[in-house]
Tab-separated table of C-alpha atoms in Angstrom:
chain	number	residue	atom	x	y	z
A	1	MET	CA	12.179	30.155	-108.907
A	2	ALA	CA	13.804	28.837	-112.014
A	3	ARG	CA	17.140	29.838	-110.542
A	4	ARG	CA	16.455	27.773	-107.424
A	5	ILE	CA	15.491	24.782	-109.531
A	6	LEU	CA	18.706	25.114	-111.499
A	7	VAL	CA	20.808	25.315	-108.329
A	8	SER	CA	19.119	22.244	-106.809
A	9	LEU	CA	19.577	20.366	-110.098
A	10	GLY	CA	23.240	21.293	-110.058
A	11	ILE	CA	23.611	20.028	-106.502
A	12	CYS	CA	21.868	16.780	-107.425
A	13	LEU	CA	24.153	16.268	-110.393
A	14	MET	CA	27.259	16.936	-108.294
A	15	PHE	CA	26.074	14.411	-105.688
A	16	ALA	CA	25.384	11.840	-108.353
A	17	PHE	CA	28.866	12.350	-109.823
A	18	GLY	CA	30.405	12.104	-106.343
A	19	VAL	CA	28.659	8.816	-105.610
A	20	THR	CA	29.725	7.388	-108.956
A	21	SER	CA	33.383	8.343	-108.432
A	22	ILE	CA	33.373	6.892	-104.916
A	23	ALA	CA	31.821	3.694	-106.244
A	24	GLN	CA	34.448	3.605	-108.969
A	25	GLU	CA	37.265	4.099	-106.450
A	26	THR	CA	35.837	1.403	-104.197
A	27	SER	CA	35.610	-1.056	-107.057
A	28	ALA	CA	39.216	-0.229	-108.119
A	29	VAL	CA	40.462	-0.840	-104.593
A	30	GLU	CA	38.521	-4.078	-104.434
A	31	SER	CA	39.883	-5.271	-107.753
A	32	SER	CA	43.469	-4.362	-106.784
A	33	MET	CA	43.044	-6.237	-103.488
A	34	ALA	CA	41.689	-9.232	-105.314
A	35	ALA	CA	44.623	-9.084	-107.707
A	36	SER	CA	47.134	-8.886	-104.884
A	37	VAL	CA	45.502	-11.842	-103.121
A	38	ALA	CA	45.592	-13.816	-106.360
A	39	SER	CA	49.278	-12.983	-106.945
A	40	GLU	CA	50.117	-13.990	-103.371
A	41	THR	CA	48.366	-17.308	-103.875
A	42	GLU	CA	50.233	-17.836	-107.147
A	43	GLU	CA	53.531	-17.003	-105.466
A	44	ALA	CA	52.814	-19.430	-102.644
A	45	GLU	CA	51.889	-22.087	-105.156
A	46	SER	CA	55.040	-21.549	-107.206
A	47	ARG	CA	57.115	-21.616	-104.006
A	48	GLU	CA	55.466	-24.879	-103.062
A	49	ARG	CA	56.089	-26.244	-106.541
A	50	PHE	CA	59.737	-25.169	-106.362
A	51	ARG	CA	60.095	-26.787	-102.943
A	52	SER	CA	58.654	-30.057	-104.203
A	53	LEU	CA	60.929	-29.902	-107.273
A	54	ASP	CA	63.904	-29.329	-105.003
A	55	GLN	CA	62.839	-32.303	-102.905
A	56	ASP	CA	62.538	-34.404	-106.066
A	57	VAL	CA	66.061	-33.409	-107.129
A	58	GLN	CA	67.411	-34.298	-103.683
A	59	ASP	CA	65.645	-37.680	-103.785
A	60	LEU	CA	67.008	-38.315	-107.256
A	61	LYS	CA	70.520	-37.416	-106.124
A	62	LYS	CA	70.242	-39.816	-103.203
A	63	GLU	CA	68.992	-42.565	-105.496
A	64	VAL	CA	71.929	-41.974	-107.869
A	65	LEU	CA	74.380	-42.172	-104.963
A	66	ASP	CA	72.794	-45.399	-103.715
A	67	LEU	CA	72.883	-46.851	-107.200
A	68	ASN	CA	76.507	-45.836	-107.616
A	69	ARG	CA	77.445	-47.537	-104.353
A	70	ASP	CA	75.568	-50.723	-105.303
A	71	LEU	CA	77.216	-50.757	-108.731
A	72	PHE	CA	80.663	-50.281	-107.192
A	73	LEU	CA	80.157	-53.187	-104.790
A	74	LEU	CA	78.740	-55.368	-107.545
A	75	GLU	CA	81.599	-54.517	-109.873
A	76	GLU	CA	84.132	-55.363	-107.188
A	77	GLU	CA	82.437	-58.663	-106.453
A	78	LEU	CA	82.333	-59.501	-110.137
A	79	LEU	CA	85.833	-58.408	-111.073
A	80	PHE	CA	87.715	-59.509	-107.982
A	81	PRO	CA	85.748	-62.301	-106.398
A	82	ALA	CA	87.670	-63.440	-103.325
A	83	ASN	CA	87.456	-67.064	-104.385
A	84	SER	CA	89.296	-66.697	-107.677
A	85	GLN	CA	91.988	-64.342	-106.345
A	86	VAL	CA	95.663	-65.225	-106.611
A	87	ALA	CA	98.265	-62.826	-105.246
A	88	PHE	CA	102.016	-63.001	-105.827
A	89	PHE	CA	104.446	-61.534	-103.320
A	90	ILE	CA	108.185	-60.942	-103.545
A	91	SER	CA	110.427	-61.203	-100.518
A	92	MET	CA	114.180	-61.114	-100.064
A	93	ASP	CA	116.446	-62.599	-97.468
A	94	VAL	CA	119.993	-61.277	-96.987
A	95	GLY	CA	120.549	-60.538	-100.682
A	96	GLU	CA	124.330	-60.664	-100.542
A	97	TYR	CA	124.633	-62.582	-103.798
A	98	PHE	CA	121.880	-60.881	-105.698
A	99	GLU	CA	120.968	-57.278	-106.349
A	100	LEU	CA	117.414	-57.249	-107.670
A	101	ASP	CA	116.658	-55.162	-110.746
A	102	SER	CA	113.394	-56.470	-112.143
A	103	ILE	CA	110.899	-59.294	-112.074
A	104	ASN	CA	108.878	-60.632	-114.948
A	105	LEU	CA	105.890	-62.864	-114.243
A	106	LYS	CA	104.121	-65.129	-116.694
A	107	ILE	CA	101.037	-67.144	-115.908
A	108	ASP	CA	100.227	-69.901	-118.393
A	109	GLY	CA	102.621	-68.361	-120.891
A	110	LYS	CA	101.080	-64.899	-120.733
A	111	GLU	CA	103.057	-61.977	-119.327
A	112	VAL	CA	101.135	-60.483	-116.434
A	113	ALA	CA	103.679	-58.314	-114.659
A	114	ASN	CA	106.992	-56.672	-115.348
A	115	TYR	CA	108.227	-54.712	-112.381
A	116	LEU	CA	111.367	-52.596	-112.123
A	117	TYR	CA	112.715	-52.143	-108.598
A	118	THR	CA	114.340	-48.911	-107.524
A	119	GLU	CA	117.160	-48.784	-105.009
A	120	ARG	CA	114.740	-47.662	-102.343
A	121	GLU	CA	112.361	-50.552	-103.023
A	122	VAL	CA	115.198	-53.081	-102.910
A	123	GLY	CA	116.276	-51.548	-99.593
A	124	ALA	CA	112.737	-51.999	-98.262
A	125	LEU	CA	112.735	-55.660	-99.351
A	126	LEU	CA	116.092	-56.212	-97.660
A	127	ARG	CA	114.737	-54.731	-94.451
A	128	GLY	CA	112.012	-57.377	-94.443
A	129	GLY	CA	109.356	-55.797	-96.607
A	130	VAL	CA	107.130	-57.873	-98.851
A	131	HIS	CA	105.922	-56.512	-102.154
A	132	ARG	CA	102.728	-57.641	-103.827
A	133	VAL	CA	103.849	-57.669	-107.410
A	134	HIS	CA	100.659	-58.939	-108.974
A	135	MET	CA	97.101	-59.897	-108.226
A	136	ALA	CA	95.035	-61.943	-110.648
A	137	ASN	CA	91.804	-63.819	-110.923
A	138	LEU	CA	92.286	-67.391	-112.039
A	139	LYS	CA	89.780	-70.144	-112.595
A	140	THR	CA	90.131	-73.403	-110.690
A	141	GLY	CA	92.538	-75.939	-112.139
A	142	ASP	CA	96.236	-76.273	-112.960
A	143	HIS	CA	98.296	-73.223	-113.821
A	144	GLU	CA	101.951	-72.576	-114.510
A	145	LEU	CA	103.890	-69.667	-113.118
A	146	ILE	CA	107.200	-68.550	-114.603
A	147	ALA	CA	109.128	-65.866	-112.758
A	148	VAL	CA	112.248	-64.353	-114.293
A	149	PHE	CA	114.523	-62.437	-111.943
A	150	THR	CA	117.021	-59.970	-113.401
A	151	GLY	CA	119.756	-58.184	-111.512
A	152	LYS	CA	123.391	-58.318	-110.505
A	153	GLY	CA	124.707	-61.643	-109.275
A	154	PRO	CA	127.930	-62.509	-107.460
A	155	HIS	CA	130.865	-60.210	-108.383
A	156	THR	CA	128.279	-57.717	-109.748
A	157	ARG	CA	127.798	-59.715	-112.916
A	158	ASP	CA	124.548	-59.445	-114.830
A	159	TYR	CA	122.356	-62.211	-113.617
A	160	ARG	CA	119.111	-63.604	-114.987
A	161	ARG	CA	117.371	-66.599	-113.526
A	162	GLY	CA	113.989	-68.153	-113.995
A	163	ALA	CA	111.890	-70.167	-111.609
A	164	THR	CA	108.880	-72.225	-112.622
A	165	MET	CA	106.115	-73.682	-110.585
A	166	SER	CA	102.915	-75.471	-111.409
A	167	PHE	CA	100.138	-74.949	-108.977
A	168	ASP	CA	96.616	-76.092	-108.535
A	169	LYS	CA	94.070	-73.387	-107.997
A	170	GLY	CA	91.296	-74.757	-105.859
A	171	ILE	CA	88.292	-72.998	-104.382
A	172	GLY	CA	89.339	-70.047	-102.261
A	173	ALA	CA	91.977	-67.360	-102.555
A	174	LYS	CA	95.622	-68.319	-103.064
A	175	TYR	CA	98.764	-66.473	-102.015
A	176	MET	CA	102.178	-67.267	-103.428
A	177	GLU	CA	105.559	-66.019	-102.364
A	178	LEU	CA	108.584	-65.661	-104.594
A	179	GLU	CA	111.506	-65.680	-102.225
A	180	ILE	CA	115.043	-64.639	-103.052
A	181	THR	CA	117.567	-66.126	-100.630
A	182	ASP	CA	121.303	-66.665	-100.488
A	183	ARG	CA	122.811	-70.105	-100.738
A	184	VAL	CA	125.992	-69.583	-98.770
A	185	LYS	CA	127.552	-72.950	-99.642
A	186	LYS	CA	127.361	-72.301	-103.378
A	187	GLN	CA	127.765	-68.554	-103.007
A	188	GLN	CA	124.809	-68.149	-105.301
A	189	PRO	CA	121.339	-66.701	-104.935
A	190	GLU	CA	118.372	-69.021	-104.786
A	191	PHE	CA	114.879	-68.384	-106.054
A	192	VAL	CA	112.063	-70.266	-104.413
A	193	ILE	CA	108.349	-70.128	-105.125
A	194	LYS	CA	106.112	-71.290	-102.334
A	195	GLU	CA	102.451	-71.224	-101.475
A	196	TRP	CA	101.165	-69.641	-98.309
A	197	GLU	CA	99.049	-72.035	-96.320
B	1	MET	CA	75.363	-10.546	-140.894
B	2	LYS	CA	75.527	-10.167	-137.123
B	3	VAL	CA	73.866	-13.546	-136.607
B	4	LYS	CA	76.337	-15.147	-138.999
B	5	ASN	CA	79.275	-13.647	-137.096
B	6	CYS	CA	77.811	-14.819	-133.817
B	7	LEU	CA	77.393	-18.366	-135.135
B	8	LEU	CA	80.934	-18.379	-136.471
B	9	GLY	CA	82.178	-17.162	-133.077
B	10	ILE	CA	80.331	-19.943	-131.275
B	11	VAL	CA	81.675	-22.569	-133.688
B	12	PHE	CA	85.267	-21.340	-133.294
B	13	SER	CA	85.077	-21.069	-129.523
B	14	THR	CA	83.647	-24.616	-129.297
B	15	PHE	CA	86.419	-25.887	-131.562
B	16	ALA	CA	89.075	-24.102	-129.508
B	17	ALA	CA	87.658	-25.458	-126.258
B	18	THR	CA	87.584	-29.001	-127.665
B	19	SER	CA	91.164	-28.822	-128.917
B	20	LEU	CA	92.308	-27.373	-125.596
B	21	ALA	CA	90.568	-30.147	-123.714
B	22	ALA	CA	92.156	-32.729	-125.989
B	23	SER	CA	95.672	-31.336	-125.557
B	24	GLY	CA	95.427	-30.985	-121.806
B	25	GLY	CA	93.654	-34.265	-121.107
B	26	LEU	CA	95.949	-35.062	-118.196
B	27	THR	CA	95.940	-31.596	-116.687
B	28	GLY	CA	94.497	-31.619	-113.190
B	29	GLN	CA	94.799	-35.388	-112.857
B	30	SER	CA	97.202	-37.396	-110.774
B	31	ALA	CA	100.269	-38.219	-112.876
B	32	PRO	CA	100.415	-41.896	-113.852
B	33	ASP	CA	103.248	-43.628	-112.009
B	34	PHE	CA	106.037	-45.407	-113.856
B	35	ALA	CA	109.504	-46.859	-113.341
B	36	LEU	CA	112.186	-46.858	-116.030
B	37	LYS	CA	115.846	-47.657	-116.383
B	38	SER	CA	118.028	-44.575	-116.386
B	39	SER	CA	121.243	-43.666	-118.185
B	40	THR	CA	123.180	-44.373	-114.980
B	41	GLY	CA	121.813	-47.918	-114.866
B	42	GLU	CA	119.541	-47.467	-111.884
B	43	ASN	CA	115.774	-47.715	-112.009
B	44	LEU	CA	113.846	-44.554	-111.226
B	45	ARG	CA	110.230	-44.419	-110.155
B	46	LEU	CA	108.180	-41.242	-110.503
B	47	SER	CA	106.313	-41.677	-107.203
B	48	GLU	CA	109.636	-41.461	-105.353
B	49	TYR	CA	109.842	-37.810	-106.425
B	50	ARG	CA	106.610	-36.905	-104.610
B	51	GLY	CA	107.238	-33.666	-102.730
B	52	ASP	CA	109.272	-32.171	-105.563
B	53	VAL	CA	108.048	-30.123	-108.487
B	54	VAL	CA	108.743	-32.536	-111.338
B	55	MET	CA	109.169	-31.875	-115.026
B	56	ILE	CA	108.934	-34.854	-117.382
B	57	ASN	CA	110.359	-34.157	-120.808
B	58	PHE	CA	109.646	-36.710	-123.547
B	59	TRP	CA	112.224	-36.525	-126.303
B	60	ALA	CA	113.806	-38.425	-129.180
B	61	THR	CA	117.158	-38.222	-130.956
B	62	TRP	CA	115.497	-37.529	-134.329
B	63	CYS	CA	113.659	-34.479	-132.957
B	64	GLY	CA	115.347	-31.130	-133.743
B	65	PRO	CA	113.434	-28.986	-131.235
B	66	CYS	CA	114.340	-31.497	-128.491
B	67	ARG	CA	118.027	-30.952	-129.199
B	68	GLN	CA	117.423	-27.196	-128.991
B	69	GLU	CA	115.401	-27.417	-125.809
B	70	MET	CA	117.458	-29.861	-123.727
B	71	PRO	CA	120.394	-27.568	-122.823
B	72	LEU	CA	117.876	-24.908	-121.715
B	73	LEU	CA	116.068	-27.452	-119.554
B	74	ASP	CA	119.393	-28.486	-118.091
B	75	GLU	CA	119.999	-24.864	-117.062
B	76	LEU	CA	116.631	-24.830	-115.286
B	77	TYR	CA	117.492	-28.119	-113.604
B	78	SER	CA	120.874	-26.936	-112.353
B	79	ARG	CA	119.387	-23.694	-111.054
B	80	TYR	CA	116.343	-25.077	-109.211
B	81	GLN	CA	117.419	-28.606	-108.289
B	82	ARG	CA	118.465	-27.579	-104.775
B	83	VAL	CA	115.072	-26.041	-103.989
B	84	GLY	CA	112.984	-29.104	-104.785
B	85	PHE	CA	112.840	-29.288	-108.565
B	86	SER	CA	113.430	-32.559	-110.440
B	87	LEU	CA	113.644	-33.135	-114.144
B	88	LEU	CA	113.255	-36.509	-115.815
B	89	GLY	CA	114.062	-36.788	-119.506
B	90	VAL	CA	112.211	-39.723	-121.031
B	91	ASN	CA	113.727	-40.910	-124.290
B	92	ILE	CA	111.432	-42.844	-126.604
B	93	ASP	CA	114.011	-44.165	-129.125
B	94	ASP	CA	114.091	-47.882	-129.857
B	95	ASP	CA	117.860	-47.887	-129.467
B	96	SER	CA	118.943	-46.314	-126.185
B	97	ARG	CA	122.613	-46.138	-127.308
B	98	LYS	CA	121.753	-43.294	-129.682
B	99	ALA	CA	120.141	-41.449	-126.790
B	100	MET	CA	123.216	-42.018	-124.618
B	101	ASN	CA	125.417	-40.547	-127.357
B	102	MET	CA	123.226	-37.479	-127.647
B	103	VAL	CA	123.131	-37.002	-123.881
B	104	SER	CA	126.924	-37.070	-123.660
B	105	GLU	CA	127.214	-34.797	-126.710
B	106	LEU	CA	124.849	-32.204	-125.208
B	107	GLY	CA	126.337	-32.668	-121.750
B	108	VAL	CA	123.013	-32.594	-119.904
B	109	SER	CA	123.086	-33.482	-116.225
B	110	PHE	CA	119.470	-34.392	-115.499
B	111	PRO	CA	118.455	-38.087	-115.305
B	112	VAL	CA	117.539	-39.584	-118.651
B	113	LEU	CA	115.212	-42.592	-118.705
B	114	PHE	CA	114.602	-45.029	-121.546
B	115	ASP	CA	111.082	-45.872	-122.601
B	116	ASN	CA	111.950	-48.400	-125.306
B	117	ARG	CA	108.615	-50.149	-124.984
B	118	LYS	CA	106.763	-46.794	-125.332
B	119	GLU	CA	104.550	-47.717	-122.395
B	120	VAL	CA	105.114	-44.477	-120.505
B	121	SER	CA	104.649	-42.284	-123.575
B	122	LYS	CA	101.303	-44.010	-124.151
B	123	LEU	CA	100.350	-43.364	-120.531
B	124	TYR	CA	101.084	-39.670	-121.024
B	125	GLU	CA	99.362	-39.465	-124.425
B	126	VAL	CA	102.525	-38.252	-126.147
B	127	ASP	CA	101.389	-37.246	-129.629
B	128	ALA	CA	104.090	-34.706	-130.477
B	129	MET	CA	107.805	-34.292	-129.899
B	130	PRO	CA	108.896	-32.966	-127.447
B	131	VAL	CA	106.176	-33.105	-124.821
B	132	THR	CA	106.857	-31.469	-121.469
B	133	VAL	CA	104.684	-32.252	-118.460
B	134	ILE	CA	105.010	-30.310	-115.220
B	135	LEU	CA	103.769	-31.801	-111.942
B	136	ASP	CA	103.238	-30.085	-108.624
B	137	ARG	CA	104.520	-31.351	-105.277
B	138	GLU	CA	101.401	-33.502	-104.847
B	139	GLY	CA	102.078	-35.327	-108.108
B	140	THR	CA	99.238	-33.664	-110.020
B	141	VAL	CA	99.726	-32.740	-113.670
B	142	ARG	CA	99.557	-28.956	-113.806
B	143	HIS	CA	100.916	-28.042	-117.244
B	144	VAL	CA	101.358	-29.924	-120.510
B	145	HIS	CA	103.340	-28.417	-123.399
B	146	HIS	CA	103.301	-29.955	-126.839
B	147	GLY	CA	106.297	-29.186	-129.043
B	148	TYR	CA	108.917	-26.534	-128.460
B	149	LYS	CA	109.417	-23.038	-129.830
B	150	PRO	CA	112.058	-20.536	-128.704
B	151	GLY	CA	110.567	-18.658	-125.759
B	152	TYR	CA	108.825	-21.677	-124.224
B	153	GLU	CA	111.607	-21.824	-121.616
B	154	GLU	CA	110.264	-18.539	-120.212
B	155	LYS	CA	106.876	-20.169	-119.723
B	156	TYR	CA	108.528	-23.168	-118.043
B	157	LEU	CA	110.462	-20.848	-115.760
B	158	ASP	CA	107.324	-18.974	-114.672
B	159	GLN	CA	105.386	-22.172	-114.085
B	160	ILE	CA	108.182	-23.879	-112.142
B	161	ARG	CA	108.754	-20.830	-109.967
B	162	SER	CA	105.059	-20.505	-109.152
B	163	LEU	CA	104.763	-24.236	-108.341
B	164	LEU	CA	107.854	-24.089	-106.136
B	165	ARG	CA	106.238	-21.225	-104.209
B	166	GLU	CA	102.995	-23.183	-103.544
């Protein structure tokens, strides 16, 4: 009898242990599932955060580009306003009595340009090209331009001639041409400064 | 000890990088254009050499290494001139007659330009003598050499040949 009781007790104990282990396994599975769900949520959240950060960076980049463009336009308007612009052009006609070497420009006594011409550039001028030698911003009022032309004159002698002109800078852009022509009668070059209408 | 070595390494590498950046400030940039009077009397403009590999050599009559280097540069010029290589020697002396004398004494054949007003040497940040700048066919500064030591001509040769091949 006692033996039977012992056997049944043993069976009961084994069952109890079995139930406990199953319960333990179930709870472990549940906890691991919960953990995986939580990690997935975290991952999704971090992905979302990253996406929004990326969007922010893109927006910021766009804003910087817009700002850069606005600054560029503003700078251009401030530094080279069309109304205060004065441009000086050099042109040459025939050029038999003068071989251009360099031009020196002074506005109101201040040197603003000193340009050396290469053979190729002189050739371009002789073929009808016009060279913008200087562009400045001047306030309205009277100004004085002194242009000194250096080169070879008749009989390939060193030649240096100046031309002066006073001009009135009104409202609006101004264009001036420094023209080198030949004076056939005198067999000398002539330097003329004129304003473009 | 290891940390100290590491720190020292970082400091030295930073210093080296800074000095490199300072010496090669123009490298990778478009070469500033200029026009100067040459020993033959004509005016030469750098932009008219676009399409050629161009070497600009800044030199002075009082500079010993320049005197040593110029005949070697002339050899390079005579050898590679016909395949699109140009060499412009820019003299920075106040008196160009001295430079003319030295040119005829050394018998160099490449064009020598006079930068009496030092405007071009300022543009090219010339802070040593000689300074040799090598430009590619697009007019971009590719190599800048400060000073001259025997053996530099080998470097020039390699760099010119590789730029001519591009």
